[in-house]
PDB file of C-alpha atoms in Angstrom:
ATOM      1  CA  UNK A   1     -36.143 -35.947 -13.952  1.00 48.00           C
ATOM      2  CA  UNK A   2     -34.568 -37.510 -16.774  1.00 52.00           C
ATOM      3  CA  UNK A   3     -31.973 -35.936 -18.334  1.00 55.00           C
ATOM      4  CA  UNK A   4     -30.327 -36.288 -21.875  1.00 60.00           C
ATOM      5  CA  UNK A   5     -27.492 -35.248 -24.334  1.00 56.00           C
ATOM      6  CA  UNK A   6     -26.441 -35.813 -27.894  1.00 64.00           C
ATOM      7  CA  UNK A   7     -24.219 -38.552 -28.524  1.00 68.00           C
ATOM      8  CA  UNK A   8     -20.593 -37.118 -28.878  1.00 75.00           C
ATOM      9  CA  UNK A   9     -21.921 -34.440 -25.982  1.00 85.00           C
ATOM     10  CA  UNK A  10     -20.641 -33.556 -22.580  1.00 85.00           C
ATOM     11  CA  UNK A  11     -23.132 -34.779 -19.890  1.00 87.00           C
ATOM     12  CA  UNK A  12     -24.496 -31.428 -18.099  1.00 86.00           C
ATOM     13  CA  UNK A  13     -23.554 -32.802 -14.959  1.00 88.00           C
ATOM     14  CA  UNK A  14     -19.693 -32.460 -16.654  1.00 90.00           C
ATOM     15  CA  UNK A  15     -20.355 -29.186 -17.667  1.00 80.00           C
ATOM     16  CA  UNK A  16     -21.462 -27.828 -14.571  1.00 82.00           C
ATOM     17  CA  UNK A  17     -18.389 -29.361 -12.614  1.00 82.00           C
ATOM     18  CA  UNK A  18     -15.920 -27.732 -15.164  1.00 82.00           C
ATOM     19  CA  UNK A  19     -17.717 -24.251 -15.711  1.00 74.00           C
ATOM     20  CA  UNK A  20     -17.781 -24.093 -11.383  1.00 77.00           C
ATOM     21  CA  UNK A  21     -14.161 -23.420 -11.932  1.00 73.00           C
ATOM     22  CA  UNK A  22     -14.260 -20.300 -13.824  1.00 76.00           C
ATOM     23  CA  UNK A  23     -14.767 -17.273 -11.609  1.00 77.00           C
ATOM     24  CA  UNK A  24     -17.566 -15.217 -12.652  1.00 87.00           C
ATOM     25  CA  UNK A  25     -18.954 -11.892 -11.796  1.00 92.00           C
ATOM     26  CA  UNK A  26     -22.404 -11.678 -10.056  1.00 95.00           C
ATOM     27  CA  UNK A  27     -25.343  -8.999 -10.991  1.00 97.00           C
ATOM     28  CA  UNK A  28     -28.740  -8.801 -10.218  1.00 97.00           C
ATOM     29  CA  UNK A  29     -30.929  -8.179 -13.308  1.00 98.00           C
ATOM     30  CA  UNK A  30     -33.727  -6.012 -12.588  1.00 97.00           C
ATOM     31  CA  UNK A  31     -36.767  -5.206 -14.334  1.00 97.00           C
ATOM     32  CA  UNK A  32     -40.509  -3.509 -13.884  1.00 96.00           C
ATOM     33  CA  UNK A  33     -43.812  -5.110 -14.546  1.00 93.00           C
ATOM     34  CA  UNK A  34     -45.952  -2.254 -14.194  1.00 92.00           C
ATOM     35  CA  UNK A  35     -45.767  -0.670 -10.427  1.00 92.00           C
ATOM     36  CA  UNK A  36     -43.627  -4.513  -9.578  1.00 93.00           C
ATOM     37  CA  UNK A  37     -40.422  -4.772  -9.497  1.00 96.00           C
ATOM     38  CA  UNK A  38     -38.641  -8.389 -10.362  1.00 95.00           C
ATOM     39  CA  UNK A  39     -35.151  -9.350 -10.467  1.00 96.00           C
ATOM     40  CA  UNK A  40     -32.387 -12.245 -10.499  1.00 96.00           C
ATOM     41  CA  UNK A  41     -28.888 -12.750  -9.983  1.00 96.00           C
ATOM     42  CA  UNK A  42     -27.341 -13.925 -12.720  1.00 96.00           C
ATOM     43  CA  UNK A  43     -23.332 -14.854 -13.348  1.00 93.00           C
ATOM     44  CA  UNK A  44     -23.166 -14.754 -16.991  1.00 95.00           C
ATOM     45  CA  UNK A  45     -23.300 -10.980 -18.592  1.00 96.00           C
ATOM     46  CA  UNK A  46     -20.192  -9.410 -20.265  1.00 96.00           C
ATOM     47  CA  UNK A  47     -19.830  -6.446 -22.165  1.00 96.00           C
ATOM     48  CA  UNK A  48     -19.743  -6.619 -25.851  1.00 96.00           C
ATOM     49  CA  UNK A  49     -19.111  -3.646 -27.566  1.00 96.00           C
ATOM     50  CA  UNK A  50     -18.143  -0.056 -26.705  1.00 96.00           C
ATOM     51  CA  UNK A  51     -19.165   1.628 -29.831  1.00 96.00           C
ATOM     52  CA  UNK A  52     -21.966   1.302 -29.648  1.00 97.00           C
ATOM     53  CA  UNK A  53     -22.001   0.539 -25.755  1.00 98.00           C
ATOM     54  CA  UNK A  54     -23.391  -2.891 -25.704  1.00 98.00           C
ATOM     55  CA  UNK A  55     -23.765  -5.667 -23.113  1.00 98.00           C
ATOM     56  CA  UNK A  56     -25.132  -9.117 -23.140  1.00 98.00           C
ATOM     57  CA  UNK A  57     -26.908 -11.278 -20.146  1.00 98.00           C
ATOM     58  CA  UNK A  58     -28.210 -14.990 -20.665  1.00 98.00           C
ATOM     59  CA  UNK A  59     -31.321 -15.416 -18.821  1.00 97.00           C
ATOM     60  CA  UNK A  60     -33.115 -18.815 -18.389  1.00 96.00           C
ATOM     61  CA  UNK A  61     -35.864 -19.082 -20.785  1.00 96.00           C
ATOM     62  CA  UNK A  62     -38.395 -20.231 -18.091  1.00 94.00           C
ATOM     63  CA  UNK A  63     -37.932 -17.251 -16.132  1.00 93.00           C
ATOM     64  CA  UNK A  64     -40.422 -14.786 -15.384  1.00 93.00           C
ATOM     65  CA  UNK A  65     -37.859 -11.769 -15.566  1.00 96.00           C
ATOM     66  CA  UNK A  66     -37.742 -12.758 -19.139  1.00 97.00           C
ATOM     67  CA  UNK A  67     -40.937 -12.833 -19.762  1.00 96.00           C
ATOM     68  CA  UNK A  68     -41.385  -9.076 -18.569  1.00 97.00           C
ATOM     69  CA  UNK A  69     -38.022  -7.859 -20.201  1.00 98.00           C
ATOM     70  CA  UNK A  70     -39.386  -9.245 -23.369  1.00 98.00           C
ATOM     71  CA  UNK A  71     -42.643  -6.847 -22.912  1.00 97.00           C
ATOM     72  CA  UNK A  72     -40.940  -3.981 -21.684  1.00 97.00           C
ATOM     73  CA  UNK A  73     -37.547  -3.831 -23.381  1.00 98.00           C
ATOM     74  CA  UNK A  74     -35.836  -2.767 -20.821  1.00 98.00           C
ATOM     75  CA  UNK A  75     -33.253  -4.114 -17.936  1.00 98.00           C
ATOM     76  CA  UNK A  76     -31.598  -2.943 -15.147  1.00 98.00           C
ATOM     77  CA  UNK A  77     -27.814  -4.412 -14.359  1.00 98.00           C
ATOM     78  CA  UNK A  78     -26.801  -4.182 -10.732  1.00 97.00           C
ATOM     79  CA  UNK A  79     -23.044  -5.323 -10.599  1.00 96.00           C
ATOM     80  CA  UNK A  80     -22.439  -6.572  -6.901  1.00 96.00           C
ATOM     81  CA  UNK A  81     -20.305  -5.850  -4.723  1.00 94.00           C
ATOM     82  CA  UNK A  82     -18.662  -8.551  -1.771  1.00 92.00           C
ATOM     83  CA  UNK A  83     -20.719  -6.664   1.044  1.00 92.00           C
ATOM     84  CA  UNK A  84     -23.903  -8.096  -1.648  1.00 95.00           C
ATOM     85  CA  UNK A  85     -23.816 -11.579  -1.249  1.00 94.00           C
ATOM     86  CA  UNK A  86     -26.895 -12.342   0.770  1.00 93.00           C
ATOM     87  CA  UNK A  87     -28.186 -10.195  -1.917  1.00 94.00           C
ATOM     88  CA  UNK A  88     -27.009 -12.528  -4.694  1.00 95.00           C
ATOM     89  CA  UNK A  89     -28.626 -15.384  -2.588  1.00 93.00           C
ATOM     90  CA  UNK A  90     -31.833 -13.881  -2.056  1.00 93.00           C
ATOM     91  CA  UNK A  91     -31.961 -13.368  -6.352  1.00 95.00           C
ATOM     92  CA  UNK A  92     -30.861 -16.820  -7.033  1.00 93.00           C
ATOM     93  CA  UNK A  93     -34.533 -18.255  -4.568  1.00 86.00           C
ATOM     94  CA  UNK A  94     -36.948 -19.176  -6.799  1.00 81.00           C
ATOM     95  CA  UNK A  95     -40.519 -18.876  -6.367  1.00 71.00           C
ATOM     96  CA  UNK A  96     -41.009 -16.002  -3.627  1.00 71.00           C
ATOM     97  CA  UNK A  97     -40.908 -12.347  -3.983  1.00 81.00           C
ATOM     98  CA  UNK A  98     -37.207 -11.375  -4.002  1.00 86.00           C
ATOM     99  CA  UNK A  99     -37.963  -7.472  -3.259  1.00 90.00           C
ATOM    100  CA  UNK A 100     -39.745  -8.778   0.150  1.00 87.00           C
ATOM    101  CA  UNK A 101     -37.456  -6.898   2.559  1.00 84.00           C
ATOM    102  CA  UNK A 102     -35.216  -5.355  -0.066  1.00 91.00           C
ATOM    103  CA  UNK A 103     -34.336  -1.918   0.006  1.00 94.00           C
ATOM    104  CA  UNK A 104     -34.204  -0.832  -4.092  1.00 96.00           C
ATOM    105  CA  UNK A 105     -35.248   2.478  -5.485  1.00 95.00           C
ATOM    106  CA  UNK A 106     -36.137   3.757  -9.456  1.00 95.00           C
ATOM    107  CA  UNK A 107     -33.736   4.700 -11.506  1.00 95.00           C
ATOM    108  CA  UNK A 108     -34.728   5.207 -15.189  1.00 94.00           C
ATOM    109  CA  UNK A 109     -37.865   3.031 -14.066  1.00 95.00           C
ATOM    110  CA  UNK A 110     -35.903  -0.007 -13.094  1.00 98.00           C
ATOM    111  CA  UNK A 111     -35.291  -1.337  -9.807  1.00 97.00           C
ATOM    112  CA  UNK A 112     -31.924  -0.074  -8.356  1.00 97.00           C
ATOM    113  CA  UNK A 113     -30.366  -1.923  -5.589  1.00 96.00           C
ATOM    114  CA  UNK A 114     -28.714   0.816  -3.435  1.00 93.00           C
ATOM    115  CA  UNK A 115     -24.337   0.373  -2.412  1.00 92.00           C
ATOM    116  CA  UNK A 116     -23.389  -2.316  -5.662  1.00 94.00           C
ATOM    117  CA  UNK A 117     -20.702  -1.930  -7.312  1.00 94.00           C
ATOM    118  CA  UNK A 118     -21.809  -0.909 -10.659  1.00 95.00           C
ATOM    119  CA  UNK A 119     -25.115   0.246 -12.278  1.00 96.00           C
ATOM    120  CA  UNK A 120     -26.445  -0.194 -16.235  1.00 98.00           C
ATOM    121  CA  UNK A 121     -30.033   0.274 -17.691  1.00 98.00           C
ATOM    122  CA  UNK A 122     -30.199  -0.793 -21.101  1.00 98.00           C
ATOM    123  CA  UNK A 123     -32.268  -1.825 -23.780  1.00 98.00           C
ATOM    124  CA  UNK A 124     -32.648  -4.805 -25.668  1.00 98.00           C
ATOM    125  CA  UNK A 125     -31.872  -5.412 -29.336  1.00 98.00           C
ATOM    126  CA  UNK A 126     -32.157  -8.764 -30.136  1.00 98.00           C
ATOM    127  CA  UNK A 127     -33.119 -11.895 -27.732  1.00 98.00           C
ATOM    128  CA  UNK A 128     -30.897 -14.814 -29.173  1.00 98.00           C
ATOM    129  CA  UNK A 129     -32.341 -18.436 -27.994  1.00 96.00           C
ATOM    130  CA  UNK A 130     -29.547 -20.622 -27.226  1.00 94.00           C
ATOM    131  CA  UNK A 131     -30.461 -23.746 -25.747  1.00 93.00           C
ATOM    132  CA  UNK A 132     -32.026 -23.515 -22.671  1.00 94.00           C
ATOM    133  CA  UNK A 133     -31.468 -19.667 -21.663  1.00 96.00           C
ATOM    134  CA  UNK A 134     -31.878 -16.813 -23.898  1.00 98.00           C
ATOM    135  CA  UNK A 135     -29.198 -14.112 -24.241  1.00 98.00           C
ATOM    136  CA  UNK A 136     -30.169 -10.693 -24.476  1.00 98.00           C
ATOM    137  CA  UNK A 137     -28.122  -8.133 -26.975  1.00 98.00           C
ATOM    138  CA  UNK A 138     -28.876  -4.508 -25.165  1.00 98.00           C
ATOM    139  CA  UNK A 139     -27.860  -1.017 -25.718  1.00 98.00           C
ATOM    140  CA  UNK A 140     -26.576   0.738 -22.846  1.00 98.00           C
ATOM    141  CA  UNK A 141     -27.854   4.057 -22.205  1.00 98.00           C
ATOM    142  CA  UNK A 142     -26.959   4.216 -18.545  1.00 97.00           C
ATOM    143  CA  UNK A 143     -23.249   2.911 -17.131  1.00 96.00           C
ATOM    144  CA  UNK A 144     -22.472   4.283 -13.493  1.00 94.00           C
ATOM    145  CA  UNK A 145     -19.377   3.055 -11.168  1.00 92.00           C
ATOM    146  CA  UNK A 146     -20.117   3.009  -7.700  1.00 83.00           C
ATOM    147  CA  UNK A 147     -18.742   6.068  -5.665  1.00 72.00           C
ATOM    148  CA  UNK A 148     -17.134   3.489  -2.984  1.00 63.00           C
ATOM    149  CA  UNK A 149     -15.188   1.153  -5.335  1.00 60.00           C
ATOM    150  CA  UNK A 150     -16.185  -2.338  -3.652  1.00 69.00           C
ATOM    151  CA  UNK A 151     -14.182  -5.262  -4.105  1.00 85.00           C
ATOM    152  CA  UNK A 152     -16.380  -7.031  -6.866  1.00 89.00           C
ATOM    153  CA  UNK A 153     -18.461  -9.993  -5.880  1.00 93.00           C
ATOM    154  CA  UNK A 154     -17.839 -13.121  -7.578  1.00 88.00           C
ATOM    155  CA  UNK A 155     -19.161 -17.114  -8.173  1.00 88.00           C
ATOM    156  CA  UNK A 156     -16.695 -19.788  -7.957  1.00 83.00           C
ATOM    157  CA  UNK A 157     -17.047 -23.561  -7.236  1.00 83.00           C
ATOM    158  CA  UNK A 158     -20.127 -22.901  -6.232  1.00 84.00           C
ATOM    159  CA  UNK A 159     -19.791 -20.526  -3.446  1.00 84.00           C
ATOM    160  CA  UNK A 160     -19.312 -16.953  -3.484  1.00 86.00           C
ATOM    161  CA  UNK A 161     -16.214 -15.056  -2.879  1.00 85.00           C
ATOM    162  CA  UNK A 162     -14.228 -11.898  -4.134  1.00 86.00           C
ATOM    163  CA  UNK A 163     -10.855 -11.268  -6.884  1.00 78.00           C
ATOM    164  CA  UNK A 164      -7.590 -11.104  -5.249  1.00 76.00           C
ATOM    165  CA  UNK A 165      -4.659  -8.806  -6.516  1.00 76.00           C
ATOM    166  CA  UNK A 166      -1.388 -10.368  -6.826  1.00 78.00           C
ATOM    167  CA  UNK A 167       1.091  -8.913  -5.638  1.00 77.00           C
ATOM    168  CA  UNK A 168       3.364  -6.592  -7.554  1.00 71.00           C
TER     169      UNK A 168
END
């Protein structure tokens, strides 16, 4: 595979190195494609407004899940918790079923993985292609904490790991 940049660009080998050092939140995107659930774990999602309650999440553009959250509208966010990160790798495979052996039920009609940390269903607004991954603009219309407060699950040079409080 041959790989290229504009001149007066960052090689995205360089990138990569220097964005592996920013912790970042993991979440598994969910979505349904009729009776079939589909999902990925994805580190880049924020929120971006509160009124109205917004949130965006980049998704490759080769991915399926984008392909069926493009027909349907509609996503499901599951914000992970530490206990979730053989759940986080199972989303990040590519090319199996990733709800094989997963325990999920509906919620809203989207695919809720059971214990995370958070849960959002939302709909999309506007699908903004930005280079190779498009980032989704969606209105909230469900935001639930989990009851047990885990410590959040997070991606950081490359491996996965949790935030730690400094002491007072």
């Amino acid at each position: 595979m041959t790989t290229t940049h504009l001149p007066g660009t960052v090689s995205p080998q360089a990138f990569r190195d220097a964005m592996a050092t920013v912790a970042s939140p993991v979440a598994v995107v969910t979505a349904m494609d009729g009776p079939r659930p589909h999902g990925t774990t994805v580190s880049a999602f924020a929120s971006l407004s509160l009124t109205p309650p917004m949130m965006l999440v980049s998704l490759d553009n080769r991915s399926q899940l984008l392909a069926t959250i493009r027909r349907t509208g509609r996503l499901g966010l599951n914000i992970l918790g530490l206990h979730q990160a053989g759940l986080a790798a199972t989303f990040a495979l590519p090319g199996r079923d990733r709800f094989d052996e997963v325990i999920w039920s509906p919620s809203e009609n989207l695919p809720r993985l059971p214990g995370s940390a958070a849960w959002i269903a939302a709909e999309v607004d506007e699908y903004v292609t930005a280079g190779d991954h498009t980032v989704l603009l969606a209105h909230v219309t469900t935001a639930e904490a989990g009851r047990e407060g885990p410590e959040p699950l997070t991606y950081h040079q490359r491996s996965f790991g949790t935030h730690m409080p400094l002491a007072a």
